[in-house]
PDB file of C-alpha atoms in Angstrom:
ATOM      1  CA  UNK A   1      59.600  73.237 139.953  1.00 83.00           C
ATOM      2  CA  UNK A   2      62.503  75.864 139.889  1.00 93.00           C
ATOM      3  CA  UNK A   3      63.759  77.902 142.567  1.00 96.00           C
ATOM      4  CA  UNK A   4      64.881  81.249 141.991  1.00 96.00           C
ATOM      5  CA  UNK A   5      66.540  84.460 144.451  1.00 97.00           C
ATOM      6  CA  UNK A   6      66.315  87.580 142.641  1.00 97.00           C
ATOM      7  CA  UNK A   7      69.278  89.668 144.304  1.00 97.00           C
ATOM      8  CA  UNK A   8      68.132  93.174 144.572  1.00 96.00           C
ATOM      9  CA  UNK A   9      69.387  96.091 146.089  1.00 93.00           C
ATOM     10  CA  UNK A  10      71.376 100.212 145.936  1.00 92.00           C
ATOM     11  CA  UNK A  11      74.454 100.320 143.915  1.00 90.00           C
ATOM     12  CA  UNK A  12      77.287  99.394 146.369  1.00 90.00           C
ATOM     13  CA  UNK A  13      75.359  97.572 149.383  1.00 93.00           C
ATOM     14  CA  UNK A  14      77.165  94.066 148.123  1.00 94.00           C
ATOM     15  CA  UNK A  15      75.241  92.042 146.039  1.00 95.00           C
ATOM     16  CA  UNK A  16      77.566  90.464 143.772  1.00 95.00           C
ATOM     17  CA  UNK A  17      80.077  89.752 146.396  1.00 95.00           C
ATOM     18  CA  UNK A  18      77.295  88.055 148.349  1.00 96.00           C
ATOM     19  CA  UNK A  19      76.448  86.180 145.061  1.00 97.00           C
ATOM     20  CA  UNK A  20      79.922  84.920 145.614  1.00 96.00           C
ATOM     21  CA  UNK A  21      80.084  84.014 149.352  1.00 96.00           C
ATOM     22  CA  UNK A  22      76.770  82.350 148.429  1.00 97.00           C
ATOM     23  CA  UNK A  23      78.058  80.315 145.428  1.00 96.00           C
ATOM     24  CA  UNK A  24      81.156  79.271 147.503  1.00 96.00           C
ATOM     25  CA  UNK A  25      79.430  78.329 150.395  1.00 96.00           C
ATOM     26  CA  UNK A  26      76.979  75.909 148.459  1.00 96.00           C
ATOM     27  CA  UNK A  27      80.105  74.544 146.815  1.00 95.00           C
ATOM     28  CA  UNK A  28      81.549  73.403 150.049  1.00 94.00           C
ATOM     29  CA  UNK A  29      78.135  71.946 151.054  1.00 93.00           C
ATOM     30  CA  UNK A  30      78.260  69.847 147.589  1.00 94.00           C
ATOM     31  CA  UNK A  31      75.147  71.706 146.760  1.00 94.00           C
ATOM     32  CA  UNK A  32      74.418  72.728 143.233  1.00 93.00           C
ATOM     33  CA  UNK A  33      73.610  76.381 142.903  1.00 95.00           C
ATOM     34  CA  UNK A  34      73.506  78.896 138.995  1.00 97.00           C
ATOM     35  CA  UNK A  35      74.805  82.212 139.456  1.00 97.00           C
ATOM     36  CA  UNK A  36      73.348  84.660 136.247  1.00 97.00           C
ATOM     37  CA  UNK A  37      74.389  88.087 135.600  1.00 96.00           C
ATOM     38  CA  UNK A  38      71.601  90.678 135.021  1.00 96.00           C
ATOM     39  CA  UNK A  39      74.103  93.307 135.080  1.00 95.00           C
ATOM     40  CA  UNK A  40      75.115  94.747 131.720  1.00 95.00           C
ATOM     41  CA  UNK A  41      77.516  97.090 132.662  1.00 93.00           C
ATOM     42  CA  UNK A  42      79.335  94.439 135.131  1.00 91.00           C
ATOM     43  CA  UNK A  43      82.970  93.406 134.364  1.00 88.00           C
ATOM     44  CA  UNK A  44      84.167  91.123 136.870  1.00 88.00           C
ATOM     45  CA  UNK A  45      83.281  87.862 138.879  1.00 91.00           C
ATOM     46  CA  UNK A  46      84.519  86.003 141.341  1.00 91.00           C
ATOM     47  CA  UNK A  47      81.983  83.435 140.548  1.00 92.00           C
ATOM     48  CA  UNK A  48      81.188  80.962 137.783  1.00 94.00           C
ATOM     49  CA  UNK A  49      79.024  82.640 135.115  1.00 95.00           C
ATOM     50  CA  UNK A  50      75.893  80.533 134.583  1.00 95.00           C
ATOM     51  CA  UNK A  51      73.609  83.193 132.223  1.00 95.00           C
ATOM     52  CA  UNK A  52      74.862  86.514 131.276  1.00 96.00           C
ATOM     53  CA  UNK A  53      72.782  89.317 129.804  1.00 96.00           C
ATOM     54  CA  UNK A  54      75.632  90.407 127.892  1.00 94.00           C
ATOM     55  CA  UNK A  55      75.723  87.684 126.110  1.00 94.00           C
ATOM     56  CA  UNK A  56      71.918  89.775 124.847  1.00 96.00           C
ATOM     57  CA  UNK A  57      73.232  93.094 125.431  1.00 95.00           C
ATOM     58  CA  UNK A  58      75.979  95.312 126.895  1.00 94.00           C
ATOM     59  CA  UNK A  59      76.463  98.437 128.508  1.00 95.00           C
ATOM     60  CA  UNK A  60      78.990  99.917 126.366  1.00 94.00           C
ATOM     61  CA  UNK A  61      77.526  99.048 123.024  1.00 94.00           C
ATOM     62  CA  UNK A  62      74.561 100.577 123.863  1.00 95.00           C
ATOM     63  CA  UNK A  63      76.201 104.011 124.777  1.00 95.00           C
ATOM     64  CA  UNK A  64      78.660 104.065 121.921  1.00 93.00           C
ATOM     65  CA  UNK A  65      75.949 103.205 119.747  1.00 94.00           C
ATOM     66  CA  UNK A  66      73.211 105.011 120.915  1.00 94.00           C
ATOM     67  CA  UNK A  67      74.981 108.072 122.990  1.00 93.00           C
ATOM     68  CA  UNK A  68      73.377 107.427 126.052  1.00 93.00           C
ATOM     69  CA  UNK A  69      74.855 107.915 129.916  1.00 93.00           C
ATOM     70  CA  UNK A  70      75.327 105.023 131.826  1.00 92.00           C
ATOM     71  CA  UNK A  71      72.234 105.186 133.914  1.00 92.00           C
ATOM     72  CA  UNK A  72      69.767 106.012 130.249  1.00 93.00           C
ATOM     73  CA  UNK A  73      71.979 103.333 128.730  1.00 95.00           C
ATOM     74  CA  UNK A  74      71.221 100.659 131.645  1.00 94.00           C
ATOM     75  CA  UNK A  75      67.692 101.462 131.645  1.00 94.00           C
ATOM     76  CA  UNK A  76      67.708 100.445 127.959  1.00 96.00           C
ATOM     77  CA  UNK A  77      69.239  97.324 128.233  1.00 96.00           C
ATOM     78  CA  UNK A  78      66.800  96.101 131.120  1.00 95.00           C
ATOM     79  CA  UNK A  79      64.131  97.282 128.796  1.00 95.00           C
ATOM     80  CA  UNK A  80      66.012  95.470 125.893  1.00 96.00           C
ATOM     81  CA  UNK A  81      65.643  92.474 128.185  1.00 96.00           C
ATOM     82  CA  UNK A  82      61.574  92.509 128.796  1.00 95.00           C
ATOM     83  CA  UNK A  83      61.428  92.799 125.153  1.00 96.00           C
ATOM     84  CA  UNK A  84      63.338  89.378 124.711  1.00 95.00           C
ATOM     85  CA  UNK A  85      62.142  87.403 127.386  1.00 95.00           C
ATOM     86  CA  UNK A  86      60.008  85.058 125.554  1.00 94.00           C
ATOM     87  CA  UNK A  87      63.349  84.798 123.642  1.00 94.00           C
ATOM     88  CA  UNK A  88      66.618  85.104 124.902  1.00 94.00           C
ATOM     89  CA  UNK A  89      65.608  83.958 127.979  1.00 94.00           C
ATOM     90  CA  UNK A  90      63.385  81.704 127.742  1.00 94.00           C
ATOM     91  CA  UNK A  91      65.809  79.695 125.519  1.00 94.00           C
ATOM     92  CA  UNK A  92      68.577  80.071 128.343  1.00 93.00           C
ATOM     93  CA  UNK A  93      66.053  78.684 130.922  1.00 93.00           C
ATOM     94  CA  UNK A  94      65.616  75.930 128.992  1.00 91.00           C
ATOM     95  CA  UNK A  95      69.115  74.484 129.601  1.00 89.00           C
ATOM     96  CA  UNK A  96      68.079  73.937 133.161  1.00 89.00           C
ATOM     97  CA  UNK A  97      66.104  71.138 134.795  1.00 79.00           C
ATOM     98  CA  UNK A  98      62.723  71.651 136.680  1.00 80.00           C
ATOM     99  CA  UNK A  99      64.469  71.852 140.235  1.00 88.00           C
ATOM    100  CA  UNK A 100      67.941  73.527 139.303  1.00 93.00           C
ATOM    101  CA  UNK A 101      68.519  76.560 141.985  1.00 96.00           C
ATOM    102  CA  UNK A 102      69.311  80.276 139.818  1.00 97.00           C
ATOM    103  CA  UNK A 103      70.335  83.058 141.737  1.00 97.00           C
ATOM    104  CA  UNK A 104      70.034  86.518 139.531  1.00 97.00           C
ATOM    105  CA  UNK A 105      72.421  89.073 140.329  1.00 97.00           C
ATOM    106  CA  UNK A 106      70.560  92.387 139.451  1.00 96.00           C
ATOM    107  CA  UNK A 107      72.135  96.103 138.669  1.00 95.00           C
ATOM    108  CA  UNK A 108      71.583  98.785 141.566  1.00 92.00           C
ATOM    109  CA  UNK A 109      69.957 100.879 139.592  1.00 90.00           C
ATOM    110  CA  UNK A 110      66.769 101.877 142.514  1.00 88.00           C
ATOM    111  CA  UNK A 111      64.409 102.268 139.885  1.00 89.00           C
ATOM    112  CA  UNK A 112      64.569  99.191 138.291  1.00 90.00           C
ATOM    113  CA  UNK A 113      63.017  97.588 141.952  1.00 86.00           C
ATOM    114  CA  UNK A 114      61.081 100.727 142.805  1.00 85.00           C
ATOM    115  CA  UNK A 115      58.722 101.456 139.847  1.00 85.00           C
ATOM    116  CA  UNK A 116      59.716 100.958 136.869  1.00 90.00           C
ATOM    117  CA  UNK A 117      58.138  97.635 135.540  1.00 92.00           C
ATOM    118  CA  UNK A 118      61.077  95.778 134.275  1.00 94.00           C
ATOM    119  CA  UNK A 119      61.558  93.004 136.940  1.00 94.00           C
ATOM    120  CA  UNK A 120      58.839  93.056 137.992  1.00 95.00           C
ATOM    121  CA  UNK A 121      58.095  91.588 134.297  1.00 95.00           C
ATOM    122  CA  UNK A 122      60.920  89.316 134.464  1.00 96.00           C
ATOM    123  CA  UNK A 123      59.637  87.643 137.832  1.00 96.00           C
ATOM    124  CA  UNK A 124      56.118  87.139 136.128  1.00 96.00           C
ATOM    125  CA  UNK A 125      58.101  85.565 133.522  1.00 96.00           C
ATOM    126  CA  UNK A 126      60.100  83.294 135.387  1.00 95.00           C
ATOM    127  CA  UNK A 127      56.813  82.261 137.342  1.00 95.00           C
ATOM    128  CA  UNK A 128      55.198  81.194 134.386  1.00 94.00           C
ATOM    129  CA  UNK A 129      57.888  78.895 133.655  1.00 93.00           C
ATOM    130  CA  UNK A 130      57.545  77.242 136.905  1.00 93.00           C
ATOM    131  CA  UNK A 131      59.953  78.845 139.230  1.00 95.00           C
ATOM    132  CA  UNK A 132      59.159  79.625 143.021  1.00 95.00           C
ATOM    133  CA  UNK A 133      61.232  83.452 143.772  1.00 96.00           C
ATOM    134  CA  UNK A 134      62.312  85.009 146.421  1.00 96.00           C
ATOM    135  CA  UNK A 135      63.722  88.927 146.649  1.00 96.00           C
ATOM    136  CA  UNK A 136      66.513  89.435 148.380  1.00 96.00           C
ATOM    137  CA  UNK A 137      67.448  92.707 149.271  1.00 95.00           C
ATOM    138  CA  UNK A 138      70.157  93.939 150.099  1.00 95.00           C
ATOM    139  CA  UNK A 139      71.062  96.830 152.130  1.00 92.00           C
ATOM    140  CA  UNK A 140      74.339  98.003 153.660  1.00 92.00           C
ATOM    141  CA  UNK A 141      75.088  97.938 157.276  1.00 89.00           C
ATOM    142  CA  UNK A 142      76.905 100.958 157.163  1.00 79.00           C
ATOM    143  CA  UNK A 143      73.884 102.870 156.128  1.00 76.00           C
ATOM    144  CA  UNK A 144      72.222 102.243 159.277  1.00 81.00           C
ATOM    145  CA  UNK A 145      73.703 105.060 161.577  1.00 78.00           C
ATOM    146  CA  UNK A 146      70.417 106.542 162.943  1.00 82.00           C
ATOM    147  CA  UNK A 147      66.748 106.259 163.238  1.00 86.00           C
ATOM    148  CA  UNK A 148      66.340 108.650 159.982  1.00 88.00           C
ATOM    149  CA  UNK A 149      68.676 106.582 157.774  1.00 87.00           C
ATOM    150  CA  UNK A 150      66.595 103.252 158.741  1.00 86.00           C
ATOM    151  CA  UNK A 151      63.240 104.332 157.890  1.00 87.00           C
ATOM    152  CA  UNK A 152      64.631 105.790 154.365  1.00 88.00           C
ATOM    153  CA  UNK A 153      65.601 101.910 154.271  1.00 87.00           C
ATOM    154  CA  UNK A 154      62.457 100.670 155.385  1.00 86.00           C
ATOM    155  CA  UNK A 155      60.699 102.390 152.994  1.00 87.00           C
ATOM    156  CA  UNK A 156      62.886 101.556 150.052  1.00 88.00           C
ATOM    157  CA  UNK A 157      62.526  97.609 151.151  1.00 89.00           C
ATOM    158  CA  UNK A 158      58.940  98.082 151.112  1.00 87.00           C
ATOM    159  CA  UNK A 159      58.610 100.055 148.362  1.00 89.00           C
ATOM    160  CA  UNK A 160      60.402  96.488 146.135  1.00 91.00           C
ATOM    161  CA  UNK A 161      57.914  94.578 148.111  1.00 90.00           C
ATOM    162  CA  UNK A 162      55.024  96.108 146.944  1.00 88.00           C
ATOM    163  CA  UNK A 163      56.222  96.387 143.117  1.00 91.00           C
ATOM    164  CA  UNK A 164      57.499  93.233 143.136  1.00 92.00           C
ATOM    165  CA  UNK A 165      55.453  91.279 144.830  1.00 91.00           C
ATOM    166  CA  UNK A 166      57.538  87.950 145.688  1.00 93.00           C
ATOM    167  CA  UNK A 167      58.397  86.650 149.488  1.00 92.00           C
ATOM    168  CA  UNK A 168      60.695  89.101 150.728  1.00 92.00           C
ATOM    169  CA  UNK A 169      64.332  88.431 152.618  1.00 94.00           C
ATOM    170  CA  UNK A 170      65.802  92.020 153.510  1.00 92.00           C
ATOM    171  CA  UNK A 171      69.407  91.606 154.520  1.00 94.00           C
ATOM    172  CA  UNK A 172      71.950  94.035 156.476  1.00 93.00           C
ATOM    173  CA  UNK A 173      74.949  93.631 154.516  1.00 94.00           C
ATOM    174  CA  UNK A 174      78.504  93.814 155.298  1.00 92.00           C
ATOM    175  CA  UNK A 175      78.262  93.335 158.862  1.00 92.00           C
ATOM    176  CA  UNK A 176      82.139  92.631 159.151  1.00 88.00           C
ATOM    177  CA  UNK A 177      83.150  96.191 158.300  1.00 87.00           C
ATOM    178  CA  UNK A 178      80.592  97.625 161.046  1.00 85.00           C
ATOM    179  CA  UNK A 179      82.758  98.682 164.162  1.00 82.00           C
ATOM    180  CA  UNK A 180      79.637  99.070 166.256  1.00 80.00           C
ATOM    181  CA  UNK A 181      77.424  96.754 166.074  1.00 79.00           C
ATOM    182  CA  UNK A 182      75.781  97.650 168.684  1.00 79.00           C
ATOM    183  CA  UNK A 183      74.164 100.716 166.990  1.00 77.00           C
ATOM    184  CA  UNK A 184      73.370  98.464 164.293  1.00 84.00           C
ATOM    185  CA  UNK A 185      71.613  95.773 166.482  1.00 80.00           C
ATOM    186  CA  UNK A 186      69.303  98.231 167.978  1.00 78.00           C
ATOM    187  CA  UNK A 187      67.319  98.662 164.867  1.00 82.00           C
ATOM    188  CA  UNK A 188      66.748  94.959 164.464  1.00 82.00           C
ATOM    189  CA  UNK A 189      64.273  94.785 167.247  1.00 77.00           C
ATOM    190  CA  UNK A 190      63.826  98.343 167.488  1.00 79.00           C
ATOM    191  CA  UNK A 191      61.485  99.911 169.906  1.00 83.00           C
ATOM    192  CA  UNK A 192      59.002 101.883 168.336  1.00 85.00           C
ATOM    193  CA  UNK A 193      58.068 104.298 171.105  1.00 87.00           C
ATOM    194  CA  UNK A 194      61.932 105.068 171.223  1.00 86.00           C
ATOM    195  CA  UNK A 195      62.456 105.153 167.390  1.00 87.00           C
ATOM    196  CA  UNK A 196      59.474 107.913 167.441  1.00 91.00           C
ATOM    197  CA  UNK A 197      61.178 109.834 170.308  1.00 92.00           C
ATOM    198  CA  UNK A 198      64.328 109.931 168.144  1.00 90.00           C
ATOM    199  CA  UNK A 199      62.750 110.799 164.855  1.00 91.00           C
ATOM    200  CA  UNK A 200      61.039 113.693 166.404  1.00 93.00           C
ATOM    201  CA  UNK A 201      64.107 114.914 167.986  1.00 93.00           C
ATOM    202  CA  UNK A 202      65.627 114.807 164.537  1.00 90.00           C
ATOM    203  CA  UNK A 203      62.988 116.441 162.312  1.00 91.00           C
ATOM    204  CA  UNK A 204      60.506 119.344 162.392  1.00 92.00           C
ATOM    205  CA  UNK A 205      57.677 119.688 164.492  1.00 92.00           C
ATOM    206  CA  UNK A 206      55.417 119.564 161.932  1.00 94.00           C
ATOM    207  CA  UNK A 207      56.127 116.107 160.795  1.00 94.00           C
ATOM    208  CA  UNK A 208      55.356 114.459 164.217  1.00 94.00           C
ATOM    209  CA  UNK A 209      51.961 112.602 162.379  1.00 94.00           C
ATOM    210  CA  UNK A 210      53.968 112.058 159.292  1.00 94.00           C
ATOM    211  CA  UNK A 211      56.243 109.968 161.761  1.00 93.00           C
ATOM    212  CA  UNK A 212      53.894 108.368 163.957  1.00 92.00           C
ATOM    213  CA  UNK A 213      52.581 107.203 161.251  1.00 92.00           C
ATOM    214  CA  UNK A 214      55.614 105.587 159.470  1.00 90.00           C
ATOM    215  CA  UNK A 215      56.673 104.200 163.033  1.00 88.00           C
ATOM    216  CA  UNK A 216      53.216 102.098 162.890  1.00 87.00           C
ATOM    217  CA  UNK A 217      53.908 100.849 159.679  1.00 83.00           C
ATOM    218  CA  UNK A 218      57.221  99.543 160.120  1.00 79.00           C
ATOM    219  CA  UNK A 219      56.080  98.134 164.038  1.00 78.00           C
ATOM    220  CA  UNK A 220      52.279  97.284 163.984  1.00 72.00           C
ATOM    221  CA  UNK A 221      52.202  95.448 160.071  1.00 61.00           C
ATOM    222  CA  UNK A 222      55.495  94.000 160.618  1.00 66.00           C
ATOM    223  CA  UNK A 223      56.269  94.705 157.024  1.00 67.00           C
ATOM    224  CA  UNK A 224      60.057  95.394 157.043  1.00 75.00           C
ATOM    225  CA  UNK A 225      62.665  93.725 159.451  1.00 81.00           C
ATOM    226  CA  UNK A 226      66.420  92.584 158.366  1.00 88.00           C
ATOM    227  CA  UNK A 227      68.721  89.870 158.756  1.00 92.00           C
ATOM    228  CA  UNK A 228      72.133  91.127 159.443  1.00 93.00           C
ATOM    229  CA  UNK A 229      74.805  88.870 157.732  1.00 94.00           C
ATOM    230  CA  UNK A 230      78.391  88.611 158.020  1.00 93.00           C
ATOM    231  CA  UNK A 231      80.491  87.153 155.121  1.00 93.00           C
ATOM    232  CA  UNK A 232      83.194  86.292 157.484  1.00 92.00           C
ATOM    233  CA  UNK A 233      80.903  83.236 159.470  1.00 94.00           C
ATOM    234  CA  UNK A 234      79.925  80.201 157.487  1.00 94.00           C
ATOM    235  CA  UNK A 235      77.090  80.283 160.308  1.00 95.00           C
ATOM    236  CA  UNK A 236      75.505  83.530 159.548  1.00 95.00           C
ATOM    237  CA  UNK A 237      75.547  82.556 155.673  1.00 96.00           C
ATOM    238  CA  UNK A 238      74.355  78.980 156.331  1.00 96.00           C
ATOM    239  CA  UNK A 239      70.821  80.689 158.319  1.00 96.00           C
ATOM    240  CA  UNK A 240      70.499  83.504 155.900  1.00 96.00           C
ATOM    241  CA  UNK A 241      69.984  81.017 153.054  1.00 96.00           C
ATOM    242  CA  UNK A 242      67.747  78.810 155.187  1.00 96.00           C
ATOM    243  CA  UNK A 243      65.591  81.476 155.935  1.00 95.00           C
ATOM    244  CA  UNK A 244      65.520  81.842 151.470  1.00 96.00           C
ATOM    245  CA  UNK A 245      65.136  78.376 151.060  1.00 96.00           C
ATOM    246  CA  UNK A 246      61.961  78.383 153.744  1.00 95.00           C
ATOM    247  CA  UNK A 247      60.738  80.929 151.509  1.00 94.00           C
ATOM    248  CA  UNK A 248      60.764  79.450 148.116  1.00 94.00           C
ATOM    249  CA  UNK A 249      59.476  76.093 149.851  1.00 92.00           C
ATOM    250  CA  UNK A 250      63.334  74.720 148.651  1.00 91.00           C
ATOM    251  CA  UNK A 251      63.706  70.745 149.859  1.00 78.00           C
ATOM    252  CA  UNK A 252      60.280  70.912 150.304  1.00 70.00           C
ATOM    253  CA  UNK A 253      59.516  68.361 147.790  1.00 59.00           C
ATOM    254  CA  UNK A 254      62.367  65.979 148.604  1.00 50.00           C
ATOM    255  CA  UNK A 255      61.267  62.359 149.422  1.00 43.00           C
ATOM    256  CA  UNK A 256      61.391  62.171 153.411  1.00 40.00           C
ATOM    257  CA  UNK A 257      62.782  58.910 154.493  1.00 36.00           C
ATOM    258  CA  UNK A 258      61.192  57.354 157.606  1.00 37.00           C
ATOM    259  CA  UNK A 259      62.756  55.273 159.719  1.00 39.00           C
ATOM    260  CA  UNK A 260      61.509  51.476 159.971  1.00 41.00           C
ATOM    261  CA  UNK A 261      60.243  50.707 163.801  1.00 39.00           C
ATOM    262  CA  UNK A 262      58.298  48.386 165.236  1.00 47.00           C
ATOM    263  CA  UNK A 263      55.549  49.112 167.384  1.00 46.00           C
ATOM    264  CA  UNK A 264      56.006  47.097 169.777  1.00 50.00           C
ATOM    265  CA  UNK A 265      58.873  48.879 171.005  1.00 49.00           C
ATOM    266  CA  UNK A 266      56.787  52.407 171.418  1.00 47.00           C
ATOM    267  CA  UNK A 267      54.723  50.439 173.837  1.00 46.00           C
TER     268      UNK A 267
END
């Protein structure tokens, strides 16, 4: 059994850097941990490169060659990528044993988590080669101002859940660069009754149903609520990837050593 995160998430809201922080914190812990690029268009890392799809494809081969923008030319690459899966990666996969720990490191392109089919693909892929996944998505801190803001971030979160599919970690990122966190905090538990007051104050009368009704999705299914972490506390790190590892039943199939007793002494 492997264990895989896919790291998902907008262009921006920290995902590579977290990659890092992640990486860095494992290697402190003496814990063994893959780090793989999915990113054609990336440059720079401030981690150790484990699998990189550039070593399939790049960014700027495909636009020189092809004379596509960067967002048309990304979208081809990823596609490039489903079309070699049974190929490129599957061969890279093979260089790692059956309970080795890969963390993928995806673009921020929305689509590519929202509808379009490509990871989607890729995590039915890595599935079939044995590996328990987990999304993790990312979204920044910063983004989260008002009650309008955080249901456009709900809704994005839930709209990877449902294409994706996988056990689902949503994370508030960069929590160190938020100068109120209090404003922040009060949509981790919020209350709906006052998150419905607020959204009506902010919108038009005649979406009052419209927002009752995505005030009961987020509260009554409990389908959407983040973990804020800050990259600054070895603490807030250490629980964020406990709550991953949970997910993707990591450790789970570690030999659990009992203690010797006698049972006399229980008497």
């Amino acid at each position: 059994m492997g264990y895989a995160q896919l790291v998902i998430g907008p262009a921006g809201s920290g995902k590579s850097t977290y990659c890092s922080s992640l990486y860095h914190h494992c290697e402190t812990l003496g814990r063994s941990i893959n780090i793989v690029n999915l990113d054609p268009a990336a440059e720079n890392f401030n981690y150790p490169v484990a699998m990189d799809i550039r070593g399939l494809i790049s960014l700027d081969d495909v636009m020189e060659e092809l004379g596509l923008g960067p967002n048309g030319g990304l979208m081809y690459c990823m596609e490039h990528l489903e079309e070699n899966l049974d190929d490129w990666l599957t061969e890279e996969l093979d260089n790692y044993l059956d309970d080795d720990y890969l963390v993928f490191d995806c673009p921020g392109q929305i689509e590519l988590f929202s509808h379009v089919p490509v990871l989607r693909n890729f995590v039915e892929h890595l599935k079939r080669k044995n590996f328990n996944v987990c999304a993790v998505y990312l979204l920044d801190s910063q983004f989260i101002t008002d009650v309008t803001k955080f249901i456009s971030g709900c809704m994005a979160s839930l709209s990877a859940m449902v294409q994706l599919e996988l056990p689902h970690v949503n994370i508030l990122s960069k929590m160190d660069l938020v100068t109120n966190k209090r404003d922040v905090e009060n949509y981790l538990d919020p209350e709906p009754r006052l998150l419905l007051s607020e959204l009506n104050e902010r919108m038009a009368p005649r979406f009052k149903k419209l927002n009752k009704s995505l005030i009961e999705l987020v509260d009554e299914y409990s389908m959407v609520s983040f973990i804020p972490l800050d990259l600054r506390k070895e603490s807030s790190i250490r629980y964020v990837l406990a709550q991953i590892d949970n997910c993707i039943q990591y450790g789970e199939d570690t030999d659990v050593k009992i203690r010797d007793f006698d049972p006399e002494d229980d008497e």
